[in-house]
Coordinates of C-alpha atoms and ligand atoms in Angstrom, one line a residue:
M1 CA 0.0 0.0 0.0
R2 CA 1.3 3.4 -0.9
S3 CA 1.9 5.7 2.0
A4 CA -0.3 8.7 2.4
L5 CA 2.8 10.9 2.0
L6 CA 3.7 9.3 -1.3
A7 CA 0.2 9.8 -2.5
C8 CA 0.3 13.3 -1.4
A9 CA 3.7 13.9 -3.1
A10 CA 2.4 12.4 -6.3
G11 CA -0.6 14.7 -6.1
L12 CA 1.6 17.7 -5.8
A13 CA 3.7 16.6 -8.8
A14 CA 0.5 16.2 -10.8
A15 CA -0.6 19.6 -9.8
V16 CA 2.7 21.1 -10.9
T17 CA 2.6 19.3 -14.2
F18 CA -1.0 20.0 -15.1
A19 CA -2.1 23.1 -13.3
P20 CA -0.9 25.6 -15.9
A21 CA -2.9 23.9 -18.6
G22 CA -6.3 25.6 -18.8
A23 CA -9.6 23.8 -19.0
A24 CA -9.7 25.0 -22.6
D25 CA -6.9 22.6 -23.5
R26 CA -8.6 19.4 -22.3
P27 CA -10.4 16.9 -24.5
P28 CA -14.1 17.1 -24.3
P29 CA -15.9 15.3 -21.5
R30 CA -17.6 12.1 -22.5
L31 CA -20.7 12.5 -20.3
I32 CA -22.7 15.6 -19.3
V33 CA -24.6 15.2 -16.1
A34 CA -27.2 18.0 -15.8
I35 CA -29.0 18.1 -12.4
S36 CA -31.9 20.3 -11.5
V37 CA -32.9 20.5 -7.8
D38 CA -36.5 21.7 -7.8
Q39 CA -36.9 24.9 -5.7
F40 CA -33.2 24.9 -4.6
S41 CA -32.9 28.7 -4.3
A42 CA -29.7 30.7 -4.1
D43 CA -30.8 31.6 -0.6
L44 CA -30.9 27.9 0.5
F45 CA -27.5 27.3 -1.1
A46 CA -26.0 30.3 0.7
Q47 CA -27.6 29.3 4.0
Y48 CA -26.3 25.7 4.0
R49 CA -23.1 25.8 2.0
Q50 CA -20.9 26.1 5.1
H51 CA -22.3 22.7 6.2
F52 CA -21.9 20.7 3.0
T53 CA -19.5 17.7 3.1
G54 CA -21.0 15.6 0.2
G55 CA -21.8 16.2 -3.4
L56 CA -22.6 19.9 -3.0
R57 CA -19.3 20.4 -1.3
R58 CA -17.6 18.8 -4.3
L59 CA -19.5 21.1 -6.7
E60 CA -18.3 24.1 -4.7
E61 CA -14.8 23.1 -5.8
G62 CA -15.7 23.9 -9.5
A63 CA -17.1 27.0 -11.1
V64 CA -19.6 28.5 -8.7
F65 CA -22.2 31.0 -9.9
P66 CA -24.1 31.6 -6.7
S67 CA -26.4 34.2 -8.4
G68 CA -27.8 32.4 -11.4
Y69 CA -31.1 33.8 -12.6
Q70 CA -34.3 32.1 -13.8
S71 CA -34.7 35.6 -15.1
H72 CA -38.4 35.5 -16.3
N73 CA -41.6 36.4 -14.5
M74 CA -43.4 33.1 -13.9
T75 CA -40.9 31.3 -11.7
E76 CA -42.5 27.9 -11.9
T77 CA -41.3 24.4 -12.5
C78 CA -42.1 24.0 -16.1
P79 CA -40.8 27.3 -17.5
G80 CA -37.7 27.0 -15.2
H81 CA -36.8 23.6 -16.5
S82 CA -37.5 24.7 -20.0
T83 CA -34.6 27.3 -19.8
I84 CA -31.9 25.0 -18.4
L85 CA -31.0 22.8 -21.3
T86 CA -32.4 24.9 -24.2
G87 CA -30.6 28.1 -23.7
A88 CA -33.9 29.9 -24.2
R89 CA -36.2 32.0 -22.0
P90 CA -39.9 31.0 -21.7
A91 CA -40.8 33.6 -24.3
R92 CA -38.9 31.4 -26.8
T93 CA -39.5 28.0 -25.3
G94 CA -43.2 28.7 -25.3
I95 CA -43.5 27.3 -21.7
I96 CA -44.9 30.4 -20.1
S97 CA -46.0 28.7 -16.9
N98 CA -47.0 25.3 -15.5
D99 CA -50.4 25.6 -17.1
W100 CA -52.4 28.2 -19.0
F101 CA -55.7 28.6 -20.7
D102 CA -56.4 28.0 -24.4
Q103 CA -60.0 28.9 -25.0
N104 CA -59.9 27.4 -28.5
V105 CA -58.7 24.0 -27.5
G106 CA -61.0 21.3 -28.8
R107 CA -62.2 20.0 -25.4
A108 CA -64.5 21.1 -22.6
D109 CA -61.5 21.7 -20.3
K110 CA -59.7 24.9 -21.5
Q111 CA -56.9 24.7 -19.0
V112 CA -53.8 23.1 -20.6
Y113 CA -50.8 21.6 -18.8
C114 CA -47.3 22.5 -20.0
S115 CA -46.2 18.9 -20.6
E116 CA -49.3 17.5 -22.2
D117 CA -50.6 17.1 -25.8
P118 CA -54.1 18.4 -25.6
A119 CA -54.8 16.8 -29.0
A120 CA -54.0 13.3 -27.7
P121 CA -57.3 11.3 -27.3
G122 CA -58.5 11.5 -23.7
S123 CA -55.9 14.1 -22.5
T124 CA -57.4 16.5 -20.0
F125 CA -55.8 19.0 -17.6
K126 CA -56.1 16.5 -14.7
T127 CA -55.5 13.2 -16.7
Y128 CA -53.1 14.4 -19.3
T129 CA -51.1 12.6 -21.9
V130 CA -47.4 13.5 -21.2
S131 CA -45.7 15.1 -24.2
A132 CA -43.1 17.7 -25.3
H133 CA -45.8 19.1 -27.6
F134 CA -45.7 22.6 -26.2
L135 CA -41.9 22.9 -26.1
K136 CA -40.9 25.1 -29.1
V137 CA -37.1 24.6 -29.1
P138 CA -34.8 21.6 -28.9
A139 CA -33.0 20.6 -25.7
L140 CA -29.2 20.0 -25.6
G141 CA -29.8 16.2 -26.0
D142 CA -31.7 16.8 -29.2
R143 CA -28.9 19.0 -30.5
M144 CA -26.3 16.4 -29.5
K145 CA -28.2 13.6 -31.3
A146 CA -28.7 15.8 -34.4
A147 CA -24.9 16.4 -34.5
D148 CA -24.0 12.8 -33.9
P149 CA -26.7 10.1 -33.7
R150 CA -24.4 8.0 -31.6
S151 CA -24.9 10.4 -28.7
R152 CA -27.3 9.1 -26.1
S153 CA -29.7 11.4 -24.3
V154 CA -31.4 10.2 -21.0
A155 CA -33.7 12.2 -18.7
V156 CA -34.8 11.0 -15.3
A157 CA -36.9 13.1 -12.9
G158 CA -39.4 13.1 -10.1
K159 CA -41.8 15.2 -12.1
D160 CA -42.9 14.6 -15.7
R161 CA -42.5 18.3 -16.6
A162 CA -38.8 18.2 -15.5
A163 CA -38.1 15.1 -17.5
I164 CA -39.9 16.5 -20.6
M165 CA -38.3 20.0 -20.5
M166 CA -34.8 18.8 -19.8
G167 CA -35.0 15.7 -22.1
G168 CA -36.5 17.6 -25.0
Y169 CA -38.2 15.9 -28.0
G170 CA -36.2 12.7 -28.5
P171 CA -34.4 11.3 -25.5
D172 CA -33.5 7.6 -25.7
Q173 CA -34.8 7.1 -22.2
R174 CA -37.2 9.3 -20.3
W175 CA -38.4 8.3 -16.9
Y176 CA -40.5 10.1 -14.3
W177 CA -42.4 9.3 -11.2
T178 CA -46.2 8.8 -11.4
G179 CA -47.1 8.3 -7.8
K180 CA -46.2 4.7 -7.3
S181 CA -43.4 4.0 -9.8
Y182 CA -41.2 5.5 -12.5
T183 CA -42.8 5.3 -15.9
F184 CA -41.1 5.2 -19.2
G185 CA -41.2 7.3 -22.3
G186 CA -38.6 7.7 -25.0
K187 CA -37.5 6.4 -28.3
A188 CA -35.5 3.2 -27.3
P189 CA -37.0 0.2 -25.6
P190 CA -37.2 0.8 -21.8
A191 CA -34.0 -0.1 -20.0
A192 CA -34.1 -3.0 -17.6
A193 CA -32.9 -0.6 -14.8
G194 CA -36.4 0.9 -14.7
A195 CA -38.1 -2.3 -13.6
A196 CA -35.3 -3.1 -11.1
I197 CA -35.4 0.3 -9.4
N198 CA -39.2 0.2 -9.4
A199 CA -39.1 -3.0 -7.5
D200 CA -36.7 -1.5 -5.0
V201 CA -38.9 1.6 -4.6
A202 CA -42.1 -0.5 -4.2
A203 CA -40.3 -2.4 -1.4
A204 CA -39.2 0.8 0.3
L205 CA -42.6 2.4 0.0
A206 CA -44.2 -0.7 1.5
R207 CA -42.2 -0.2 4.6
S208 CA -42.6 2.6 7.1
A209 CA -39.8 5.1 7.5
P210 CA -38.6 6.2 11.0
A211 CA -38.0 9.8 11.8
M212 CA -34.6 10.9 10.6
P213 CA -32.1 12.0 13.3
L214 CA -31.9 15.7 13.6
P215 CA -28.3 17.0 12.9
P216 CA -27.2 19.6 15.4
V217 CA -27.2 22.4 12.8
C218 CA -30.9 21.9 12.4
E219 CA -31.9 21.9 16.0
A220 CA -32.5 25.6 16.3
Q221 CA -34.9 25.4 13.4
S222 CA -37.0 22.6 14.9
R223 CA -39.9 24.6 16.4
A224 CA -43.6 24.4 15.6
V225 CA -44.9 27.5 13.8
P226 CA -48.7 27.9 13.3
V227 CA -49.9 28.4 9.8
A228 CA -52.8 30.6 8.8
G229 CA -55.5 29.3 6.3
G230 CA -56.4 26.0 8.0
G231 CA -53.1 24.2 7.7
K232 CA -51.2 22.3 10.4
P233 CA -48.2 23.8 12.2
V234 CA -44.9 23.2 10.5
G235 CA -41.2 23.2 11.5
T236 CA -40.6 20.0 13.5
G237 CA -41.0 17.3 10.8
R238 CA -38.4 14.7 10.4
F239 CA -39.8 12.6 7.6
A240 CA -41.3 9.8 9.6
R241 CA -43.6 8.0 7.2
A242 CA -46.3 5.2 7.4
A243 CA -46.0 2.2 5.1
G244 CA -47.5 3.0 1.7
D245 CA -47.6 6.8 2.2
E246 CA -46.6 8.0 -1.3
R247 CA -47.0 11.6 -0.4
G248 CA -44.7 11.3 2.5
F249 CA -42.2 9.4 0.3
R250 CA -42.1 12.1 -2.3
T251 CA -41.8 14.8 0.3
S252 CA -38.6 13.5 1.7
P253 CA -35.0 12.7 0.8
E254 CA -36.1 9.2 0.0
F255 CA -37.6 10.4 -3.3
D256 CA -34.4 12.0 -4.5
G257 CA -32.4 9.0 -3.4
A258 CA -34.7 6.8 -5.6
T259 CA -34.3 9.2 -8.6
L260 CA -30.5 9.2 -8.3
A261 CA -30.5 5.4 -8.0
L262 CA -32.4 5.2 -11.3
A263 CA -30.1 7.6 -12.9
A264 CA -27.0 5.7 -11.8
A265 CA -28.6 2.4 -12.9
L266 CA -29.4 3.8 -16.3
R267 CA -25.8 5.1 -16.7
R268 CA -24.5 1.7 -15.8
E269 CA -26.8 -0.3 -18.1
M270 CA -26.3 2.0 -21.1
R271 CA -22.6 2.6 -20.3
L272 CA -23.2 6.3 -20.8
G273 CA -20.0 8.2 -21.3
E274 CA -18.3 5.1 -22.7
G275 CA -19.6 5.4 -26.3
P276 CA -18.1 6.9 -29.4
A277 CA -19.9 10.2 -28.9
P278 CA -20.6 12.3 -25.8
D279 CA -23.8 11.4 -23.9
I280 CA -26.1 13.4 -21.6
L281 CA -27.9 12.4 -18.5
A282 CA -30.4 15.0 -17.2
I283 CA -31.7 14.5 -13.7
G284 CA -34.6 16.3 -12.0
L285 CA -34.6 16.0 -8.2
S286 CA -38.1 17.0 -7.1
A287 CA -38.2 16.4 -3.4
T288 CA -36.8 19.8 -2.3
D289 CA -39.9 21.4 -4.0
Y290 CA -42.4 19.2 -2.1
V291 CA -40.6 19.9 1.1
G292 CA -40.7 23.6 0.5
H293 CA -44.3 23.7 -0.4
T294 CA -45.3 21.4 2.5
Y295 CA -43.2 22.9 5.3
G296 CA -41.7 26.2 4.1
T297 CA -38.0 26.7 3.7
E298 CA -36.8 27.7 7.1
G299 CA -37.8 24.8 9.4
A300 CA -36.1 21.7 10.5
E301 CA -37.6 19.8 7.5
M302 CA -35.7 21.8 4.8
C303 CA -32.5 21.8 6.9
L304 CA -32.7 18.0 7.2
H305 CA -33.6 17.6 3.6
V306 CA -30.8 19.8 2.1
L307 CA -28.1 18.1 4.2
A308 CA -29.4 14.7 3.2
L309 CA -29.5 15.7 -0.4
D310 CA -25.8 16.8 -0.1
Q311 CA -25.0 13.3 1.1
L312 CA -27.0 11.6 -1.6
L313 CA -25.3 13.6 -4.3
G314 CA -22.0 12.7 -2.8
E315 CA -22.7 9.0 -3.1
F316 CA -24.0 9.5 -6.6
L317 CA -20.8 11.3 -7.7
R318 CA -18.6 8.7 -6.1
G319 CA -20.4 6.1 -8.1
L320 CA -19.6 8.1 -11.3
D321 CA -15.9 8.5 -10.2
A322 CA -15.6 4.7 -9.9
T323 CA -16.6 4.3 -13.6
G324 CA -13.5 6.2 -14.7
V325 CA -15.7 8.1 -17.2
D326 CA -14.6 11.8 -17.8
Y327 CA -17.8 13.6 -16.9
V328 CA -18.8 17.2 -16.2
V329 CA -21.6 17.9 -13.8
M330 CA -23.8 20.9 -13.8
L331 CA -26.3 21.6 -10.9
T332 CA -28.9 24.3 -10.8
A333 CA -32.6 24.8 -10.0
D334 CA -35.8 25.6 -11.9
H335 CA -36.7 28.5 -9.5
G336 CA -36.1 29.6 -6.0
G337 CA -38.6 29.7 -3.1
N338 CA -39.8 31.6 -0.1
D339 CA -40.7 30.7 3.4
I340 CA -44.1 30.9 5.0
P341 CA -45.2 34.4 6.0
E342 CA -46.0 33.4 9.5
R343 CA -42.4 32.5 10.2
Q344 CA -41.0 35.4 8.2
N345 CA -43.1 37.7 10.5
E346 CA -41.3 36.1 13.5
H347 CA -38.0 36.2 11.8
A348 CA -37.6 40.0 11.3
V349 CA -39.6 40.4 8.2
P350 CA -42.8 42.0 9.3
G351 CA -45.3 42.6 6.5
A352 CA -45.1 39.2 4.9
S353 CA -48.6 38.1 4.0
R354 CA -50.9 35.6 2.3
A355 CA -52.6 36.8 -0.8
A356 CA -56.3 37.7 -0.5
D357 CA -58.8 35.3 -2.0
L358 CA -60.2 38.3 -4.0
L359 CA -57.1 38.2 -6.2
S360 CA -57.9 34.7 -7.6
P361 CA -59.4 35.0 -11.0
G362 CA -62.5 33.0 -10.0
T363 CA -63.3 35.3 -7.1
M364 CA -62.5 38.5 -9.0
G365 CA -64.5 37.2 -12.0
R366 CA -67.6 36.6 -9.9
A367 CA -67.2 40.2 -8.4
L368 CA -67.0 41.6 -12.0
A369 CA -69.9 39.5 -13.2
A370 CA -72.1 40.8 -10.4
K371 CA -71.1 44.4 -11.1
L372 CA -71.5 44.2 -14.9
H373 CA -74.5 41.8 -14.9
L374 CA -72.6 39.1 -16.8
A375 CA -72.9 35.4 -16.7
G376 CA -70.1 32.9 -16.9
P377 CA -66.6 32.9 -15.3
V378 CA -65.6 36.4 -16.8
L379 CA -61.9 35.7 -15.9
L380 CA -59.9 32.6 -16.3
G381 CA -56.6 31.9 -14.6
S382 CA -55.0 29.3 -12.4
A383 CA -53.6 31.5 -9.6
A384 CA -53.8 34.9 -7.8
F385 CA -51.0 36.1 -10.1
G386 CA -49.7 35.6 -13.6
D387 CA -51.6 35.2 -16.8
I388 CA -55.3 36.0 -16.6
Y389 CA -57.7 35.6 -19.6
I390 CA -61.0 37.3 -20.3
D391 CA -63.8 34.8 -21.2
K392 CA -63.9 34.6 -25.0
A393 CA -67.7 34.7 -24.9
I394 CA -67.5 38.3 -23.8
T395 CA -67.0 40.4 -27.0
G396 CA -67.2 43.9 -28.3
P397 CA -67.4 47.0 -26.1
M398 CA -68.2 44.8 -23.0
R399 CA -64.8 43.0 -23.4
Q400 CA -63.1 46.4 -23.2
R401 CA -65.2 47.3 -20.2
V402 CA -64.3 44.1 -18.5
L403 CA -60.6 44.6 -19.2
R404 CA -60.8 48.2 -17.8
E405 CA -62.6 47.1 -14.7
A406 CA -60.4 44.1 -14.0
L407 CA -57.2 46.2 -14.4
A408 CA -58.6 48.9 -12.1
A409 CA -59.6 46.3 -9.4
Y410 CA -56.2 44.5 -9.5
R411 CA -54.2 47.7 -9.6
A412 CA -56.0 49.2 -6.7
H413 CA -55.4 46.1 -4.5
P414 CA -52.7 46.7 -1.8
Q415 CA -51.0 43.4 -2.5
V416 CA -50.5 44.0 -6.2
A417 CA -47.2 45.4 -7.5
A418 CA -48.1 45.7 -11.2
V419 CA -50.5 44.6 -13.9
H420 CA -49.5 44.6 -17.5
T421 CA -51.8 44.2 -20.5
R422 CA -50.7 42.1 -23.6
A423 CA -50.2 45.4 -25.5
E424 CA -48.0 46.9 -22.8
I425 CA -45.8 43.7 -22.6
A426 CA -45.6 43.5 -26.4
A427 CA -44.5 47.2 -26.6
A428 CA -42.0 47.0 -23.7
P429 CA -38.2 46.9 -24.5
S430 CA -36.8 43.4 -24.7
P431 CA -35.0 42.3 -21.5
A432 CA -31.2 42.9 -21.7
G433 CA -28.3 43.4 -19.4
P434 CA -28.0 42.0 -15.9
P435 CA -31.3 40.3 -15.0
E436 CA -31.6 42.0 -11.6
T437 CA -31.8 45.4 -13.4
W438 CA -34.8 44.4 -15.6
S439 CA -38.1 46.2 -15.0
L440 CA -41.1 44.2 -14.0
V441 CA -42.6 44.5 -17.5
Q442 CA -39.3 43.2 -18.9
R443 CA -39.5 40.2 -16.6
A444 CA -43.1 39.7 -17.9
K445 CA -41.8 40.0 -21.5
A446 CA -39.3 37.1 -20.9
S447 CA -42.4 35.0 -20.1
F448 CA -44.6 36.3 -22.9
D449 CA -45.8 34.2 -25.8
P450 CA -48.4 36.0 -27.9
D451 CA -50.2 32.7 -28.7
R452 CA -50.4 31.5 -25.1
S453 CA -50.2 34.5 -22.7
G454 CA -53.2 36.0 -20.9
D455 CA -55.0 39.3 -21.7
F456 CA -53.1 40.7 -18.7
V457 CA -50.5 39.6 -16.2
V458 CA -50.6 40.3 -12.5
Q459 CA -47.5 40.6 -10.4
L460 CA -47.9 40.6 -6.6
K461 CA -45.8 42.7 -4.2
P462 CA -42.7 41.0 -2.7
R463 CA -43.4 38.8 0.3
V464 CA -47.0 38.1 -0.7
T465 CA -47.5 34.3 -0.7
P466 CA -50.3 33.4 -3.1
V467 CA -51.6 30.5 -1.0
F468 CA -54.5 31.5 1.2
D469 CA -56.0 28.1 1.8
T470 CA -53.4 25.9 3.5
S471 CA -55.7 23.1 4.5
H472 CA -54.7 20.9 1.6
G473 CA -51.1 20.7 2.7
Y474 CA -49.3 23.3 0.7
V475 CA -48.3 26.3 2.9
A476 CA -45.6 28.0 0.8
T477 CA -44.8 28.6 -2.9
H478 CA -42.8 30.4 -5.5
G479 CA -43.7 31.8 -8.9
S480 CA -43.0 35.6 -8.4
P481 CA -40.8 38.0 -10.3
W482 CA -38.8 38.7 -7.1
D483 CA -35.3 37.5 -6.6
Y484 CA -36.0 35.0 -3.8
D485 CA -37.9 33.1 -6.6
R486 CA -35.5 34.0 -9.5
R487 CA -32.1 33.4 -8.0
V488 CA -30.6 29.9 -8.1
P489 CA -27.1 28.5 -7.9
I490 CA -25.4 27.3 -11.1
L491 CA -22.5 25.0 -10.4
F492 CA -20.1 23.2 -12.8
W493 CA -17.6 20.6 -11.8
R494 CA -15.2 18.5 -13.7
K495 CA -12.3 16.5 -12.2
G496 CA -9.1 18.6 -12.2
M497 CA -10.7 21.9 -13.0
T498 CA -9.4 25.1 -11.3
P499 CA -12.1 26.4 -9.0
F500 CA -13.4 29.9 -9.1
E501 CA -16.5 31.8 -7.9
Q502 CA -18.3 34.5 -9.9
P503 CA -20.7 36.3 -7.6
L504 CA -22.2 38.6 -10.3
S505 CA -25.4 37.5 -11.9
V506 CA -25.6 35.0 -14.9
E507 CA -28.7 33.3 -16.3
T508 CA -29.8 29.7 -16.4
V509 CA -30.2 30.2 -20.2
D510 CA -26.3 30.4 -20.2
I511 CA -26.0 26.8 -19.1
M512 CA -26.8 25.1 -22.4
P513 CA -24.3 27.1 -24.6
T514 CA -21.7 26.6 -21.8
L515 CA -22.1 22.8 -21.9
A516 CA -22.4 22.7 -25.7
A517 CA -19.0 24.5 -25.9
L518 CA -17.3 21.9 -23.7
I519 CA -18.2 19.2 -26.1
G520 CA -17.5 21.3 -29.2
L521 CA -21.1 21.4 -30.3
K522 CA -22.0 24.5 -32.4
V523 CA -25.2 26.3 -31.5
P524 CA -26.2 28.8 -34.3
A525 CA -26.3 32.4 -33.2
G526 CA -29.8 33.7 -32.9
E527 CA -31.4 30.4 -31.8
I528 CA -31.0 31.0 -28.1
D529 CA -31.0 33.7 -25.4
G530 CA -28.0 32.6 -23.4
R531 CA -24.3 33.0 -23.8
C532 CA -21.4 30.6 -23.0
L533 CA -19.9 31.0 -19.5
D534 CA -16.1 30.6 -19.6
L535 CA -15.3 27.8 -17.1
D536 CA -11.5 28.3 -17.4
A537 CA -10.4 30.2 -14.3
G538 CA -7.5 31.8 -16.1
P539 CA -6.9 33.6 -19.4
G540 CA -7.8 30.5 -21.4
S541 CA -11.4 30.0 -22.4
T542 CA -13.8 27.0 -22.7
C543 CA -16.0 29.1 -25.0
P544 CA -15.7 29.4 -28.8
Ligands
ZN1 ZN1 -40.3 23.6 -9.4

């Protein structure tokens, strides 16, 4: 056995020999591992990074962009994931939010889901047929396969919309969780790994899970906080779960562990990174989002979860190391998040609130119907913010009247920051420059699709949580144009790279051209919104 000292000396020699060579001089990596941690805000990353010892610690030894921006307005899962591997903002991907209204769709239900094909027989908003139908641009895996059909593209995620938006049109394997198991989509026959992992997960779900031990760093956060709106107090959970409790399973580190196990098994079976062309493995880890929605972001639950995720990622990366494959890993998030207003008010942020019921389009629509003597819903929309549509049955001068009245009512509400009409958004200057400097209407423009967006867009004031009924289990959310929801970490790591940190803002649309450059893939100018981030810490460059 070599002595530790000898190993250390060899390491020093290697450092002396190879350190001056920039990342730009290296051959391309054989495998891209692109990870999205749902709702992993820049704030969570900053809060816990001093405690990381696992995979997130490793990624901190690469290129660290702690202030990445999901720069658009509707900071939800589907639009966020649509930016990560396409290089395009939602205005270009067409994924304006998780769902929107298409009053011309040929079915009774006019609400459409971002990852469905509404033309598929039997597809409805609630029982949808999963599809990349609404995605208007290719993902990195699509581009890699177009450049060299020997490239393999695999997407694995807890949510279908994460797998669809990161996997694009034609992944070889696409797997996502449906409540009891991971289900398959994709061009190739399903890998055997899917059935094997599903059997493991079924066995794990059938058992109960004990409460996780609370690490000392989480102890101060373990305190019950009452929640307004009918929900139960939060803050002291430790992920104890009854046998068969699927909701408890997906709202815990167990879920991310299962998704990572499936990703690792697919890599093994397909020998990703060992083929004649570079491969891509996109992974969507969804549990952080469920933990945030269910418990808020500042309780013991999120503390426990983030530290467990760090360990799970460490184990996953060690497994990749053991293969000897030269891989690059990128980790980011689809959006940030925000704690419950009740705890914010205790934690030095007085004024945090829950949005009034009046702001939901259904309630506002009923108020307008009574005032204007109209029948029908008047307004259509899925939340107390974002895109709102006027019922298409209302035409002529009355339609203009409804728009005027709705704008006046929303704009007069003390929880509303801004309301923009379609015409105002279309006429606004395109977003440009650092994303934190964009005006509110520019943020809305980054989410604007003339075929899909509403008649007007509502933006709530900062620290207004648009969840007023917490009795169904969700107490906190995201989706706003404010930085707690827009800012996410963007981390790149490859063995041997010289670490650096760039605290100034970059965008998640920069990720795709950055990864494409590493493998020498050309992306035609004008097709994307992002730019290549130079991952070489010195004067060299990894960009074309
Ligand atoms: Zn999300």
